[in-house]
Amino acid sequence: YNNVSIFIIDAFRIDQMLLFLKEIPSSFNIEIDFYFSIIPTSTLFSRNSLFSGKLPLEIYKRHPEYLNDNLHEIELFDEFLRENKISKNYRILKINHFEDVSKINPLGKEIEINVINFIDEFLHQKADIESLRDIKSLDTILKLINVILIDSKIISVIERYLKKNYIVFITTDHGWIIGKKPIAISGGKDLSEGLRFKFGDSLRFMSKDGYLIKNLEDYGLPKISERFGIADGYGYFVFKSEEHKFKKQYENYFMHGGITIEEVICPILKIK
């Protein structure tokens, strides 16, 4: 095996992986392992770290503008290969739509990375889709996602790579939770967006729920503010003045960015 194919499925948590494993043909040789994501378990941070092999602090020192979006995976991966003196030709393909998965074909590159975004996007849209809004059972959500994955023909795509003598890896950048408990905070306009974490000098907790970090660089985070707050358990941040309004809006809502096992521990499958 000289070539490697990597599937990065956004928001592919451990129990989702276990369901998916049941659908994989027994003829596949599969190894399973796990590793930790970074904090916050947000695509903006964790995806960039996955491609660069660096913590957000290191990325920020070199490329402060890269922490504004996920548009620089190619540059980060290219930098990673150069620094580690790895001379490989590669392709990075982003799949944002369900129907595009079946169109993935091996190109013969030594490294082919396929980023599957539509699961994360589907979960974020769940609250806006009337037929899905009332689904609160975790098992039902996991089974629904599994059906979507299987129907996308991703297993057929994996088989294409195996027939071309690729080793296939399947992993993720973070998991997710269903929000259950509002955590009241206060702060000004400097606070960043996010239900599970906040940057901002004016951030204050109104209870003992959540964790406040002041030494951001010790956690591999850029010091873009003096304070960083992260929700614990299945909590989510709401402003004290609008707690009841946002409790109704975000309870049972899909979210990530925190430090639960479901968000932080990432599965990785090796298939050959």
PDB file of C-alpha atoms in Angstrom:
ATOM      1  CA  TYR A   1       0.000   0.000   0.000  1.00  0.00           C
ATOM      2  CA  ASN A   2       1.570   3.257  -1.145  1.00  0.00           C
ATOM      3  CA  ASN A   3      -1.458   5.514  -1.289  1.00  0.00           C
ATOM      4  CA  VAL A   4      -3.715   6.791   1.495  1.00  0.00           C
ATOM      5  CA  SER A   5      -7.323   7.988   1.380  1.00  0.00           C
ATOM      6  CA  ILE A   6      -8.689   9.920   4.356  1.00  0.00           C
ATOM      7  CA  PHE A   7     -12.377  10.597   4.905  1.00  0.00           C
ATOM      8  CA  ILE A   8     -12.999  13.374   7.439  1.00  0.00           C
ATOM      9  CA  ILE A   9     -16.680  13.218   8.374  1.00  0.00           C
ATOM     10  CA  ASP A  10     -17.582  16.389  10.230  1.00  0.00           C
ATOM     11  CA  ALA A  11     -19.409  15.661  13.525  1.00  0.00           C
ATOM     12  CA  PHE A  12     -18.814  11.875  13.468  1.00  0.00           C
ATOM     13  CA  ARG A  13     -18.974  10.923  17.139  1.00  0.00           C
ATOM     14  CA  ILE A  14     -18.085   7.542  18.658  1.00  0.00           C
ATOM     15  CA  ASP A  15     -21.563   6.015  18.885  1.00  0.00           C
ATOM     16  CA  GLN A  16     -22.237   7.152  15.328  1.00  0.00           C
ATOM     17  CA  MET A  17     -19.108   5.308  14.241  1.00  0.00           C
ATOM     18  CA  LEU A  18     -20.241   2.128  16.025  1.00  0.00           C
ATOM     19  CA  LEU A  19     -23.537   2.196  14.127  1.00  0.00           C
ATOM     20  CA  PHE A  20     -21.725   2.803  10.854  1.00  0.00           C
ATOM     21  CA  LEU A  21     -19.379  -0.135  11.505  1.00  0.00           C
ATOM     22  CA  LYS A  22     -22.325  -2.543  11.393  1.00  0.00           C
ATOM     23  CA  GLU A  23     -22.883  -1.604   7.751  1.00  0.00           C
ATOM     24  CA  ILE A  24     -19.301  -2.215   6.603  1.00  0.00           C
ATOM     25  CA  PRO A  25     -18.741  -5.568   4.818  1.00  0.00           C
ATOM     26  CA  SER A  26     -17.080  -8.218   6.981  1.00  0.00           C
ATOM     27  CA  SER A  27     -14.497  -8.735   4.239  1.00  0.00           C
ATOM     28  CA  PHE A  28     -12.917  -5.379   5.141  1.00  0.00           C
ATOM     29  CA  ASN A  29      -9.899  -5.482   7.456  1.00  0.00           C
ATOM     30  CA  ILE A  30     -10.693  -2.807  10.055  1.00  0.00           C
ATOM     31  CA  GLU A  31      -8.654  -1.359  12.917  1.00  0.00           C
ATOM     32  CA  ILE A  32     -10.268   1.057  15.388  1.00  0.00           C
ATOM     33  CA  ASP A  33      -8.554   3.674  17.500  1.00  0.00           C
ATOM     34  CA  PHE A  34      -9.394   6.944  19.233  1.00  0.00           C
ATOM     35  CA  TYR A  35      -7.736  10.280  19.898  1.00  0.00           C
ATOM     36  CA  PHE A  36      -8.623  13.595  21.486  1.00  0.00           C
ATOM     37  CA  SER A  37      -9.779  16.647  19.602  1.00  0.00           C
ATOM     38  CA  ILE A  38      -8.747  20.101  20.826  1.00  0.00           C
ATOM     39  CA  ILE A  39     -10.741  22.765  22.642  1.00  0.00           C
ATOM     40  CA  PRO A  40     -12.941  24.317  21.582  1.00  0.00           C
ATOM     41  CA  THR A  41     -14.438  21.426  19.615  1.00  0.00           C
ATOM     42  CA  SER A  42     -15.531  23.827  16.915  1.00  0.00           C
ATOM     43  CA  THR A  43     -14.957  23.144  13.218  1.00  0.00           C
ATOM     44  CA  LEU A  44     -13.220  26.504  12.908  1.00  0.00           C
ATOM     45  CA  PHE A  45     -10.509  25.439  15.355  1.00  0.00           C
ATOM     46  CA  SER A  46     -10.425  21.628  15.270  1.00  0.00           C
ATOM     47  CA  ARG A  47     -10.479  21.261  11.470  1.00  0.00           C
ATOM     48  CA  ASN A  48      -7.547  23.656  11.048  1.00  0.00           C
ATOM     49  CA  SER A  49      -5.610  21.767  13.737  1.00  0.00           C
ATOM     50  CA  LEU A  50      -6.322  18.449  12.027  1.00  0.00           C
ATOM     51  CA  PHE A  51      -4.882  19.650   8.720  1.00  0.00           C
ATOM     52  CA  SER A  52      -1.921  21.494  10.210  1.00  0.00           C
ATOM     53  CA  GLY A  53      -0.892  19.215  13.078  1.00  0.00           C
ATOM     54  CA  LYS A  54      -0.757  22.340  15.243  1.00  0.00           C
ATOM     55  CA  LEU A  55      -2.738  23.836  18.095  1.00  0.00           C
ATOM     56  CA  PRO A  56      -4.725  27.022  17.386  1.00  0.00           C
ATOM     57  CA  LEU A  57      -2.093  29.114  19.193  1.00  0.00           C
ATOM     58  CA  GLU A  58       0.645  27.972  16.795  1.00  0.00           C
ATOM     59  CA  ILE A  59      -1.580  28.573  13.766  1.00  0.00           C
ATOM     60  CA  TYR A  60      -2.523  32.040  15.024  1.00  0.00           C
ATOM     61  CA  LYS A  61       1.090  33.075  15.531  1.00  0.00           C
ATOM     62  CA  ARG A  62       1.897  32.261  11.902  1.00  0.00           C
ATOM     63  CA  HIS A  63      -1.393  33.008  10.194  1.00  0.00           C
ATOM     64  CA  PRO A  64      -3.756  35.058  12.398  1.00  0.00           C
ATOM     65  CA  GLU A  65      -6.221  35.391   9.526  1.00  0.00           C
ATOM     66  CA  TYR A  66      -6.640  31.604   9.254  1.00  0.00           C
ATOM     67  CA  LEU A  67      -8.713  31.441  12.448  1.00  0.00           C
ATOM     68  CA  ASN A  68     -11.533  33.367  10.803  1.00  0.00           C
ATOM     69  CA  ASP A  69     -12.711  30.513   8.590  1.00  0.00           C
ATOM     70  CA  ASN A  70     -12.004  27.022   7.204  1.00  0.00           C
ATOM     71  CA  LEU A  71     -10.800  28.153   3.802  1.00  0.00           C
ATOM     72  CA  HIS A  72      -7.118  27.409   4.316  1.00  0.00           C
ATOM     73  CA  GLU A  73      -6.931  23.632   4.794  1.00  0.00           C
ATOM     74  CA  ILE A  74      -4.842  23.228   1.643  1.00  0.00           C
ATOM     75  CA  GLU A  75      -2.299  25.843   2.760  1.00  0.00           C
ATOM     76  CA  LEU A  76      -2.100  24.329   6.249  1.00  0.00           C
ATOM     77  CA  PHE A  77      -1.684  20.775   4.967  1.00  0.00           C
ATOM     78  CA  ASP A  78       0.897  21.863   2.418  1.00  0.00           C
ATOM     79  CA  GLU A  79       2.848  23.593   5.184  1.00  0.00           C
ATOM     80  CA  PHE A  80       2.613  20.461   7.348  1.00  0.00           C
ATOM     81  CA  LEU A  81       4.048  18.273   4.558  1.00  0.00           C
ATOM     82  CA  ARG A  82       6.911  20.685   3.856  1.00  0.00           C
ATOM     83  CA  GLU A  83       7.889  21.030   7.517  1.00  0.00           C
ATOM     84  CA  ASN A  84       7.934  17.263   7.962  1.00  0.00           C
ATOM     85  CA  LYS A  85       9.818  16.761   4.678  1.00  0.00           C
ATOM     86  CA  ILE A  86       7.023  14.624   3.251  1.00  0.00           C
ATOM     87  CA  SER A  87       7.044  14.723  -0.519  1.00  0.00           C
ATOM     88  CA  LYS A  88       3.643  13.445  -1.618  1.00  0.00           C
ATOM     89  CA  ASN A  89       1.152  14.604  -4.213  1.00  0.00           C
ATOM     90  CA  TYR A  90      -2.318  15.021  -2.778  1.00  0.00           C
ATOM     91  CA  ARG A  91      -5.880  16.127  -3.347  1.00  0.00           C
ATOM     92  CA  ILE A  92      -8.300  17.690  -0.850  1.00  0.00           C
ATOM     93  CA  LEU A  93     -11.968  17.500  -1.835  1.00  0.00           C
ATOM     94  CA  LYS A  94     -14.848  19.051   0.124  1.00  0.00           C
ATOM     95  CA  ILE A  95     -18.242  17.384  -0.152  1.00  0.00           C
ATOM     96  CA  ASN A  96     -21.053  19.685   0.973  1.00  0.00           C
ATOM     97  CA  HIS A  97     -23.981  17.879  -0.628  1.00  0.00           C
ATOM     98  CA  PHE A  98     -25.314  14.369  -0.054  1.00  0.00           C
ATOM     99  CA  GLU A  99     -25.552  13.527  -3.755  1.00  0.00           C
ATOM    100  CA  ASP A 100     -21.889  14.375  -4.404  1.00  0.00           C
ATOM    101  CA  VAL A 101     -20.460  11.552  -2.262  1.00  0.00           C
ATOM    102  CA  SER A 102     -21.175   8.887  -4.888  1.00  0.00           C
ATOM    103  CA  LYS A 103     -19.209  10.933  -7.462  1.00  0.00           C
ATOM    104  CA  ILE A 104     -15.909  10.614  -5.547  1.00  0.00           C
ATOM    105  CA  ASN A 105     -13.383   8.617  -7.550  1.00  0.00           C
ATOM    106  CA  PRO A 106      -9.718   7.826  -6.812  1.00  0.00           C
ATOM    107  CA  LEU A 107      -7.393   9.971  -8.904  1.00  0.00           C
ATOM    108  CA  GLY A 108      -4.227   8.041  -8.125  1.00  0.00           C
ATOM    109  CA  LYS A 109      -2.805  10.727  -5.841  1.00  0.00           C
ATOM    110  CA  GLU A 110      -0.599   9.468  -3.007  1.00  0.00           C
ATOM    111  CA  ILE A 111      -2.852  11.192  -0.452  1.00  0.00           C
ATOM    112  CA  GLU A 112      -6.531  11.841  -1.164  1.00  0.00           C
ATOM    113  CA  ILE A 113      -8.543  13.627   1.524  1.00  0.00           C
ATOM    114  CA  ASN A 114     -12.338  13.798   1.280  1.00  0.00           C
ATOM    115  CA  VAL A 115     -14.041  16.149   3.740  1.00  0.00           C
ATOM    116  CA  ILE A 116     -17.705  15.220   4.248  1.00  0.00           C
ATOM    117  CA  ASN A 117     -19.538  18.311   5.514  1.00  0.00           C
ATOM    118  CA  PHE A 118     -23.205  17.551   4.958  1.00  0.00           C
ATOM    119  CA  ILE A 119     -23.801  15.611   8.220  1.00  0.00           C
ATOM    120  CA  ASP A 120     -22.748  18.578  10.358  1.00  0.00           C
ATOM    121  CA  GLU A 121     -24.795  20.932   8.192  1.00  0.00           C
ATOM    122  CA  PHE A 122     -27.834  18.639   8.410  1.00  0.00           C
ATOM    123  CA  LEU A 123     -27.640  18.608  12.203  1.00  0.00           C
ATOM    124  CA  HIS A 124     -27.306  22.390  12.384  1.00  0.00           C
ATOM    125  CA  GLN A 125     -30.400  22.723  10.195  1.00  0.00           C
ATOM    126  CA  LYS A 126     -32.429  20.266  12.271  1.00  0.00           C
ATOM    127  CA  ALA A 127     -34.061  23.047  14.305  1.00  0.00           C
ATOM    128  CA  ASP A 128     -35.218  24.765  11.108  1.00  0.00           C
ATOM    129  CA  ILE A 129     -36.747  21.717   9.410  1.00  0.00           C
ATOM    130  CA  GLU A 130     -40.318  21.265  10.609  1.00  0.00           C
ATOM    131  CA  SER A 131     -40.423  17.479  10.194  1.00  0.00           C
ATOM    132  CA  LEU A 132     -37.210  17.055  12.220  1.00  0.00           C
ATOM    133  CA  ARG A 133     -37.688  19.727  14.863  1.00  0.00           C
ATOM    134  CA  ASP A 134     -39.524  17.488  17.308  1.00  0.00           C
ATOM    135  CA  ILE A 135     -37.094  14.560  17.138  1.00  0.00           C
ATOM    136  CA  LYS A 136     -35.501  14.546  20.593  1.00  0.00           C
ATOM    137  CA  SER A 137     -34.429  10.900  20.906  1.00  0.00           C
ATOM    138  CA  LEU A 138     -30.664  10.502  20.574  1.00  0.00           C
ATOM    139  CA  ASP A 139     -31.054   6.979  19.166  1.00  0.00           C
ATOM    140  CA  THR A 140     -33.435   8.240  16.499  1.00  0.00           C
ATOM    141  CA  ILE A 141     -31.038  11.004  15.448  1.00  0.00           C
ATOM    142  CA  LEU A 142     -28.087   8.593  15.284  1.00  0.00           C
ATOM    143  CA  LYS A 143     -30.068   6.079  13.215  1.00  0.00           C
ATOM    144  CA  LEU A 144     -31.256   8.823  10.878  1.00  0.00           C
ATOM    145  CA  ILE A 145     -27.696  10.050  10.298  1.00  0.00           C
ATOM    146  CA  ASN A 146     -26.572   6.469   9.683  1.00  0.00           C
ATOM    147  CA  VAL A 147     -29.256   6.003   7.032  1.00  0.00           C
ATOM    148  CA  ILE A 148     -28.132   9.230   5.343  1.00  0.00           C
ATOM    149  CA  LEU A 149     -24.496   8.099   5.369  1.00  0.00           C
ATOM    150  CA  ILE A 150     -25.301   4.679   3.923  1.00  0.00           C
ATOM    151  CA  ASP A 151     -27.632   6.130   1.283  1.00  0.00           C
ATOM    152  CA  SER A 152     -24.868   8.498   0.189  1.00  0.00           C
ATOM    153  CA  LYS A 153     -23.007   5.407  -1.156  1.00  0.00           C
ATOM    154  CA  ILE A 154     -19.925   6.175   0.921  1.00  0.00           C
ATOM    155  CA  ILE A 155     -19.211   2.450   1.376  1.00  0.00           C
ATOM    156  CA  SER A 156     -19.110   1.992  -2.410  1.00  0.00           C
ATOM    157  CA  VAL A 157     -16.634   4.871  -2.607  1.00  0.00           C
ATOM    158  CA  ILE A 158     -14.465   3.222   0.062  1.00  0.00           C
ATOM    159  CA  GLU A 159     -14.521   0.002  -1.988  1.00  0.00           C
ATOM    160  CA  ARG A 160     -13.281   1.938  -5.034  1.00  0.00           C
ATOM    161  CA  TYR A 161     -10.264   3.087  -3.061  1.00  0.00           C
ATOM    162  CA  LEU A 162      -9.558  -0.390  -1.698  1.00  0.00           C
ATOM    163  CA  LYS A 163      -9.632  -1.838  -5.218  1.00  0.00           C
ATOM    164  CA  LYS A 164      -6.963   0.724  -6.146  1.00  0.00           C
ATOM    165  CA  ASN A 165      -4.793  -0.520  -3.224  1.00  0.00           C
ATOM    166  CA  TYR A 166      -5.369   2.508  -1.004  1.00  0.00           C
ATOM    167  CA  ILE A 167      -5.381   2.315   2.772  1.00  0.00           C
ATOM    168  CA  VAL A 168      -8.550   4.119   3.882  1.00  0.00           C
ATOM    169  CA  PHE A 169      -8.876   6.124   7.093  1.00  0.00           C
ATOM    170  CA  ILE A 170     -12.173   7.493   8.419  1.00  0.00           C
ATOM    171  CA  THR A 171     -12.133  10.076  11.189  1.00  0.00           C
ATOM    172  CA  THR A 172     -13.597  13.412  12.300  1.00  0.00           C
ATOM    173  CA  ASP A 173     -12.634  16.765  13.758  1.00  0.00           C
ATOM    174  CA  HIS A 174     -15.161  16.725  16.624  1.00  0.00           C
ATOM    175  CA  GLY A 175     -18.353  15.158  17.926  1.00  0.00           C
ATOM    176  CA  TRP A 176     -21.547  16.799  19.174  1.00  0.00           C
ATOM    177  CA  ILE A 177     -24.167  16.858  21.913  1.00  0.00           C
ATOM    178  CA  ILE A 178     -27.800  17.799  22.358  1.00  0.00           C
ATOM    179  CA  GLY A 179     -28.082  20.904  24.540  1.00  0.00           C
ATOM    180  CA  LYS A 180     -30.107  20.433  27.718  1.00  0.00           C
ATOM    181  CA  LYS A 181     -29.340  23.201  30.213  1.00  0.00           C
ATOM    182  CA  PRO A 182     -28.990  26.979  29.804  1.00  0.00           C
ATOM    183  CA  ILE A 183     -25.980  28.568  31.509  1.00  0.00           C
ATOM    184  CA  ALA A 184     -26.581  32.241  32.231  1.00  0.00           C
ATOM    185  CA  ILE A 185     -23.795  34.678  31.377  1.00  0.00           C
ATOM    186  CA  SER A 186     -23.357  38.408  30.990  1.00  0.00           C
ATOM    187  CA  GLY A 187     -21.048  40.422  28.777  1.00  0.00           C
ATOM    188  CA  GLY A 188     -20.706  43.088  26.152  1.00  0.00           C
ATOM    189  CA  LYS A 189     -20.406  43.233  22.395  1.00  0.00           C
ATOM    190  CA  ASP A 190     -16.859  41.874  22.574  1.00  0.00           C
ATOM    191  CA  LEU A 191     -18.163  38.347  23.257  1.00  0.00           C
ATOM    192  CA  SER A 192     -17.729  35.893  20.405  1.00  0.00           C
ATOM    193  CA  GLU A 193     -20.608  33.901  18.976  1.00  0.00           C
ATOM    194  CA  GLY A 194     -21.132  30.320  20.101  1.00  0.00           C
ATOM    195  CA  LEU A 195     -23.423  28.335  22.371  1.00  0.00           C
ATOM    196  CA  ARG A 196     -20.754  26.123  23.944  1.00  0.00           C
ATOM    197  CA  PHE A 197     -17.825  28.550  24.240  1.00  0.00           C
ATOM    198  CA  LYS A 198     -17.151  32.280  24.352  1.00  0.00           C
ATOM    199  CA  PHE A 199     -14.125  34.527  23.972  1.00  0.00           C
ATOM    200  CA  GLY A 200     -14.368  37.997  25.490  1.00  0.00           C
ATOM    201  CA  ASP A 201     -12.889  40.239  28.176  1.00  0.00           C
ATOM    202  CA  SER A 202     -16.338  41.108  29.536  1.00  0.00           C
ATOM    203  CA  LEU A 203     -17.492  37.485  29.952  1.00  0.00           C
ATOM    204  CA  ARG A 204     -19.006  36.762  33.372  1.00  0.00           C
ATOM    205  CA  PHE A 205     -20.761  33.615  34.615  1.00  0.00           C
ATOM    206  CA  MET A 206     -23.945  34.077  36.636  1.00  0.00           C
ATOM    207  CA  SER A 207     -23.580  30.647  38.288  1.00  0.00           C
ATOM    208  CA  LYS A 208     -20.918  28.013  38.984  1.00  0.00           C
ATOM    209  CA  ASP A 209     -21.719  26.142  35.778  1.00  0.00           C
ATOM    210  CA  GLY A 210     -19.057  26.191  33.086  1.00  0.00           C
ATOM    211  CA  TYR A 211     -15.308  26.786  33.127  1.00  0.00           C
ATOM    212  CA  LEU A 212     -13.540  30.117  32.866  1.00  0.00           C
ATOM    213  CA  ILE A 213     -10.001  30.076  31.445  1.00  0.00           C
ATOM    214  CA  LYS A 214      -7.779  33.129  31.788  1.00  0.00           C
ATOM    215  CA  ASN A 215      -4.425  31.625  30.796  1.00  0.00           C
ATOM    216  CA  LEU A 216      -5.501  30.819  27.236  1.00  0.00           C
ATOM    217  CA  GLU A 217      -2.027  30.079  25.897  1.00  0.00           C
ATOM    218  CA  ASP A 218      -1.584  27.246  28.425  1.00  0.00           C
ATOM    219  CA  TYR A 219      -4.451  25.501  26.620  1.00  0.00           C
ATOM    220  CA  GLY A 220      -3.014  26.045  23.152  1.00  0.00           C
ATOM    221  CA  LEU A 221      -5.426  28.892  22.439  1.00  0.00           C
ATOM    222  CA  PRO A 222      -4.546  32.294  20.973  1.00  0.00           C
ATOM    223  CA  LYS A 223      -4.883  35.146  23.418  1.00  0.00           C
ATOM    224  CA  ILE A 224      -7.473  37.025  21.412  1.00  0.00           C
ATOM    225  CA  SER A 225      -9.135  37.981  24.704  1.00  0.00           C
ATOM    226  CA  GLU A 226      -8.370  37.848  28.421  1.00  0.00           C
ATOM    227  CA  ARG A 227     -11.163  35.362  29.102  1.00  0.00           C
ATOM    228  CA  PHE A 228     -12.407  32.168  27.511  1.00  0.00           C
ATOM    229  CA  GLY A 229     -15.486  30.382  28.796  1.00  0.00           C
ATOM    230  CA  ILE A 230     -16.534  26.849  27.963  1.00  0.00           C
ATOM    231  CA  ALA A 231     -19.818  25.187  28.907  1.00  0.00           C
ATOM    232  CA  ASP A 232     -19.738  22.008  30.965  1.00  0.00           C
ATOM    233  CA  GLY A 233     -21.999  18.985  30.674  1.00  0.00           C
ATOM    234  CA  TYR A 234     -24.794  19.525  28.187  1.00  0.00           C
ATOM    235  CA  GLY A 235     -25.094  23.223  28.951  1.00  0.00           C
ATOM    236  CA  TYR A 236     -25.226  26.134  26.539  1.00  0.00           C
ATOM    237  CA  PHE A 237     -24.634  29.829  27.095  1.00  0.00           C
ATOM    238  CA  VAL A 238     -27.507  32.320  27.177  1.00  0.00           C
ATOM    239  CA  PHE A 239     -27.561  35.929  28.302  1.00  0.00           C
ATOM    240  CA  LYS A 240     -29.190  36.316  31.704  1.00  0.00           C
ATOM    241  CA  SER A 241     -31.527  39.021  30.409  1.00  0.00           C
ATOM    242  CA  GLU A 242     -32.951  36.672  27.756  1.00  0.00           C
ATOM    243  CA  GLU A 243     -32.554  33.305  29.460  1.00  0.00           C
ATOM    244  CA  HIS A 244     -36.148  32.105  29.041  1.00  0.00           C
ATOM    245  CA  LYS A 245     -36.315  33.120  25.376  1.00  0.00           C
ATOM    246  CA  PHE A 246     -33.134  31.291  24.414  1.00  0.00           C
ATOM    247  CA  LYS A 247     -33.865  28.283  26.639  1.00  0.00           C
ATOM    248  CA  LYS A 248     -36.895  27.551  24.481  1.00  0.00           C
ATOM    249  CA  GLN A 249     -34.954  28.188  21.271  1.00  0.00           C
ATOM    250  CA  TYR A 250     -31.881  26.060  21.980  1.00  0.00           C
ATOM    251  CA  GLU A 251     -33.035  23.265  24.283  1.00  0.00           C
ATOM    252  CA  ASN A 252     -32.571  19.913  22.489  1.00  0.00           C
ATOM    253  CA  TYR A 253     -30.524  21.741  19.847  1.00  0.00           C
ATOM    254  CA  PHE A 254     -27.498  20.134  18.171  1.00  0.00           C
ATOM    255  CA  MET A 255     -24.251  21.824  19.272  1.00  0.00           C
ATOM    256  CA  HIS A 256     -20.535  21.341  19.806  1.00  0.00           C
ATOM    257  CA  GLY A 257     -17.552  23.309  21.044  1.00  0.00           C
ATOM    258  CA  GLY A 258     -17.471  21.987  24.619  1.00  0.00           C
ATOM    259  CA  ILE A 259     -15.530  19.310  26.469  1.00  0.00           C
ATOM    260  CA  THR A 260     -17.855  16.336  26.865  1.00  0.00           C
ATOM    261  CA  ILE A 261     -16.659  12.862  25.910  1.00  0.00           C
ATOM    262  CA  GLU A 262     -19.080  12.939  22.983  1.00  0.00           C
ATOM    263  CA  GLU A 263     -17.453  16.085  21.591  1.00  0.00           C
ATOM    264  CA  VAL A 264     -13.800  15.522  22.426  1.00  0.00           C
ATOM    265  CA  ILE A 265     -13.038  11.846  21.712  1.00  0.00           C
ATOM    266  CA  CYS A 266     -12.665  11.228  17.978  1.00  0.00           C
ATOM    267  CA  PRO A 267     -12.798   7.767  16.391  1.00  0.00           C
ATOM    268  CA  ILE A 268     -10.421   6.762  13.620  1.00  0.00           C
ATOM    269  CA  LEU A 269     -10.928   3.697  11.437  1.00  0.00           C
ATOM    270  CA  LYS A 270      -8.196   2.125   9.334  1.00  0.00           C
ATOM    271  CA  ILE A 271      -9.558  -0.026   6.517  1.00  0.00           C
ATOM    272  CA  LYS A 272      -7.667  -2.186   4.058  1.00  0.00           C
TER     273      LYS A 272
END
